[in-house]
XYZ file of C-alpha atoms in Angstrom:
294
model
C 0.284 0.130 -0.078
C 1.331 3.141 -1.073
C 1.936 5.530 1.742
C 1.140 9.200 2.061
C 4.636 11.781 2.855
C 4.178 15.482 4.252
C 5.481 17.713 1.450
C 8.884 18.293 -0.090
C 9.610 21.433 2.649
C 8.348 19.371 5.648
C 10.409 16.663 4.771
C 13.326 18.675 3.884
C 13.298 20.332 7.967
C 12.530 16.937 8.755
C 15.633 15.915 7.880
C 17.860 18.922 9.748
C 16.972 22.046 7.016
C 15.507 25.256 8.900
C 15.140 28.013 7.493
C 17.352 31.233 6.280
C 18.013 33.833 8.438
C 17.729 37.850 7.581
C 21.165 38.661 7.547
C 22.611 42.358 8.220
C 25.798 41.996 5.042
C 25.694 43.409 1.721
C 24.280 41.890 -1.073
C 25.040 44.642 -3.098
C 28.755 43.724 -4.619
C 30.286 47.077 -4.690
C 29.163 47.164 -0.406
C 30.623 43.772 0.244
C 34.657 43.939 1.393
C 37.396 42.665 -0.820
C 39.690 41.179 1.258
C 41.943 39.550 -1.363
C 42.683 43.571 -2.517
C 43.237 45.080 0.064
C 46.798 46.599 0.389
C 48.880 46.000 3.273
C 52.856 44.152 3.213
C 52.669 40.550 3.066
C 55.364 39.787 4.129
C 56.534 37.601 -0.249
C 55.887 38.393 -3.381
C 54.194 35.022 -4.785
C 55.653 33.623 -8.164
C 52.525 31.814 -8.694
C 48.515 31.689 -7.371
C 45.785 30.262 -9.326
C 43.579 27.537 -9.904
C 43.729 23.549 -11.607
C 42.372 20.993 -12.794
C 39.714 23.040 -14.592
C 38.244 21.089 -17.141
C 37.004 23.197 -20.092
C 35.843 21.675 -23.957
C 38.399 22.891 -26.657
C 39.082 23.084 -30.088
C 42.495 22.189 -31.839
C 43.403 21.718 -34.487
C 46.059 18.933 -36.742
C 48.128 18.652 -39.549
C 46.664 14.746 -39.331
C 43.297 14.245 -39.727
C 40.707 14.309 -38.214
C 42.319 18.321 -39.181
C 39.880 19.800 -36.482
C 38.351 17.925 -32.950
C 36.476 18.676 -30.291
C 39.015 17.165 -27.180
C 37.967 17.664 -23.683
C 41.365 19.999 -21.759
C 42.910 19.911 -18.404
C 43.948 23.942 -17.136
C 46.008 25.155 -14.333
C 46.003 29.039 -14.200
C 48.548 31.742 -12.442
C 49.315 34.699 -12.207
C 52.184 36.765 -9.858
C 51.078 38.290 -6.548
C 53.030 41.186 -5.741
C 53.903 41.424 -2.157
C 51.479 44.078 -1.396
C 48.449 42.640 -2.357
C 46.967 39.044 0.187
C 45.586 37.751 -2.679
C 43.914 37.377 -6.234
C 40.468 37.740 -7.896
C 40.607 33.682 -8.904
C 36.793 34.060 -10.748
C 38.162 36.104 -13.075
C 40.701 33.559 -14.232
C 37.688 31.110 -15.006
C 35.209 34.110 -16.666
C 37.946 34.541 -19.102
C 39.049 31.159 -20.276
C 35.865 30.708 -20.536
C 35.156 34.339 -22.970
C 38.734 33.331 -24.896
C 37.674 29.868 -25.291
C 34.284 30.510 -26.844
C 36.283 32.046 -30.105
C 39.744 30.980 -30.001
C 41.206 27.612 -30.980
C 43.607 26.142 -28.397
C 47.133 26.432 -29.859
C 50.893 27.627 -28.437
C 49.997 30.513 -30.715
C 46.574 31.239 -28.926
C 48.083 30.890 -25.321
C 50.311 33.288 -25.745
C 47.812 35.742 -26.328
C 45.448 34.460 -23.310
C 48.463 34.367 -21.007
C 49.202 37.737 -21.607
C 45.393 38.460 -20.665
C 45.313 36.950 -17.829
C 47.853 39.475 -16.818
C 46.799 42.263 -17.865
C 43.234 41.658 -16.231
C 45.285 40.279 -13.341
C 46.581 43.144 -12.906
C 49.903 41.394 -12.299
C 53.560 40.793 -14.460
C 53.335 37.832 -15.073
C 51.192 34.558 -16.101
C 51.253 30.684 -17.035
C 49.005 28.517 -18.242
C 49.269 24.902 -18.419
C 47.508 22.988 -20.500
C 46.487 18.561 -20.861
C 44.785 16.947 -23.248
C 43.871 14.159 -25.694
C 44.994 14.418 -28.918
C 43.285 11.696 -31.453
C 44.145 11.133 -34.727
C 43.602 8.788 -37.593
C 45.923 5.540 -38.492
C 46.065 3.688 -40.471
C 47.164 -0.226 -40.399
C 50.046 -0.853 -42.083
C 49.593 -3.945 -44.622
C 45.503 -3.411 -45.803
C 45.296 0.166 -44.597
C 42.754 -0.717 -41.885
C 41.453 2.905 -40.085
C 41.176 3.862 -36.405
C 41.464 6.002 -34.393
C 44.870 6.348 -32.104
C 45.639 8.828 -28.934
C 48.468 10.955 -27.359
C 48.589 13.060 -25.130
C 49.736 16.503 -24.983
C 50.501 19.789 -22.765
C 51.476 23.480 -24.080
C 53.173 24.622 -21.066
C 53.334 29.138 -21.891
C 54.703 31.873 -19.775
C 54.492 35.597 -20.257
C 55.989 37.684 -18.349
C 55.921 41.464 -18.481
C 60.243 41.742 -18.756
C 61.140 38.680 -20.683
C 58.485 38.043 -22.782
C 57.215 33.860 -23.268
C 58.203 30.599 -22.223
C 56.971 27.895 -24.197
C 56.892 23.943 -24.213
C 55.149 21.534 -25.288
C 55.405 17.507 -24.165
C 53.785 14.756 -25.613
C 53.651 10.659 -24.765
C 53.305 8.523 -27.571
C 53.065 4.276 -27.356
C 54.835 2.741 -29.363
C 56.536 -1.688 -29.613
C 60.172 -1.720 -29.132
C 61.978 -5.030 -29.466
C 65.251 -6.449 -27.331
C 68.504 -6.647 -29.262
C 69.707 -8.802 -26.811
C 66.640 -11.403 -26.800
C 66.965 -11.394 -30.969
C 70.531 -12.193 -30.598
C 70.890 -14.941 -27.884
C 67.391 -17.142 -28.997
C 67.189 -19.225 -31.629
C 63.275 -18.304 -31.866
C 62.020 -14.627 -32.258
C 62.772 -11.700 -29.629
C 60.382 -10.603 -26.618
C 58.853 -6.998 -27.223
C 56.851 -4.362 -25.160
C 55.028 -1.658 -25.153
C 57.119 1.633 -24.558
C 55.839 4.925 -24.305
C 57.842 8.131 -25.539
C 57.984 11.201 -23.316
C 59.151 14.594 -25.123
C 59.235 18.091 -23.409
C 60.396 20.774 -26.158
C 61.329 24.264 -25.342
C 60.137 26.158 -28.709
C 61.129 29.128 -30.571
C 57.873 31.670 -30.095
C 58.768 32.674 -33.614
C 58.294 29.680 -35.344
C 54.834 28.792 -35.746
C 54.412 25.168 -37.135
C 52.160 21.757 -35.805
C 54.164 20.138 -32.881
C 52.037 17.436 -32.306
C 53.107 16.297 -35.516
C 56.992 16.734 -35.285
C 57.046 14.594 -31.085
C 54.528 12.481 -32.627
C 56.747 11.442 -36.069
C 59.837 11.656 -33.386
C 58.759 8.805 -31.481
C 56.857 6.667 -33.969
C 59.250 6.588 -36.502
C 62.392 6.113 -34.454
C 60.951 3.150 -32.452
C 61.025 -0.965 -33.548
C 57.258 0.120 -35.277
C 54.205 1.482 -34.408
C 51.002 1.347 -32.247
C 48.205 0.727 -34.230
C 44.019 0.362 -34.035
C 43.146 -2.204 -36.449
C 45.126 -4.701 -37.414
C 43.870 -7.969 -39.631
C 46.685 -11.269 -40.182
C 48.615 -9.185 -42.787
C 48.789 -5.958 -40.721
C 50.496 -8.394 -37.413
C 52.557 -9.973 -39.955
C 53.781 -6.870 -41.079
C 54.538 -4.711 -37.636
C 56.362 -8.278 -35.769
C 58.385 -8.494 -38.934
C 59.309 -4.659 -38.787
C 59.809 -4.593 -35.141
C 61.535 -7.514 -35.557
C 63.936 -6.404 -37.960
C 64.458 -2.379 -35.803
C 65.238 -3.699 -32.259
C 65.731 -1.150 -30.310
C 66.884 -0.799 -26.249
C 65.217 1.820 -24.132
C 68.536 3.615 -24.471
C 68.723 3.581 -28.169
C 65.381 4.560 -29.118
C 66.072 7.743 -26.085
C 69.349 9.365 -28.696
C 67.305 8.494 -31.834
C 64.709 10.089 -30.581
C 67.266 12.867 -29.405
C 68.708 12.909 -32.879
C 65.339 14.081 -34.380
C 64.736 17.047 -31.939
C 68.603 18.197 -32.254
C 68.157 18.313 -35.732
C 65.109 20.596 -35.850
C 66.168 24.682 -35.582
C 63.249 25.417 -33.972
C 63.500 23.020 -30.903
C 66.175 25.112 -28.429
C 66.048 22.434 -25.992
C 64.577 18.966 -25.465
C 64.057 16.712 -22.203
C 63.133 12.841 -23.074
C 62.110 9.968 -21.066
C 61.666 6.376 -22.858
C 59.602 4.074 -20.126
C 59.569 0.219 -21.797
C 57.092 -1.941 -19.550
C 59.129 -4.944 -19.936
C 57.310 -8.206 -20.664
C 59.847 -10.594 -19.391
C 60.314 -8.405 -15.741
C 58.478 -7.360 -13.174
C 60.097 -3.681 -14.045
C 59.761 -1.571 -16.279
C 63.461 0.245 -18.282
C 63.654 3.676 -18.613
C 65.830 5.898 -19.950
C 66.368 9.634 -19.659
C 68.328 12.303 -21.875
C 67.751 16.277 -21.783
C 70.226 18.935 -24.149
C 70.395 22.005 -24.594
C 70.870 23.704 -27.495
């Protein structure tokens, strides 16, 4: 038998809700105290203050298909804070994020414009925007050209300083296949292989505009034993395994070969590389890290 329940407002009171009080503090924004903008001596300046873990949909472009796509990005937005101010108005950060990316694509170039806007709006001398997002691209299998969608993780990190200008770094992590040269050399049959991850961070020339996502992806994939593919049929599997067997790579080899590609790119001013193999016959991972400043 269906029972009769009290009205919703009464149910809320039954579980602890109370009526609002008649307050005495102002509700008009102009009459409310603004603590973070109160000038005083607060002992130290802060290099970065702001918000992180902000998810927002963005549009990106790429040289690989799909050339335009929507993805979900995670932002960290910070500015400097002078010694004589208690805090920043953090709501302006998300306000400016929404205003800007309603009309702009996400790229290193647009982030430079955005960081300058943030510093100006927050009345500070510097700002930083760090944004991470998954980038999807079409990948065709090596033999039958079966298409599927692959992805890599990308991070743009752009800093604006009114005296020093801009600094931009791009990070990309791509998954690849590596085949062990030692295993190939000593074994009567085949060789063990594993999935590897190549993470590259490059500091780039501000004057050069290029699709750094594609540049870094190519550096990782063309130097590995094999590319990873979203769709493989039997003829494709044969092509992949044979190509890997023909191109064995230690984790050290892969780091050095990727470094050579980045070294030859004139617009790359410095780079850091980490190659990590999820070993298939060990319980541990194998890693190699390499950094270089031109």
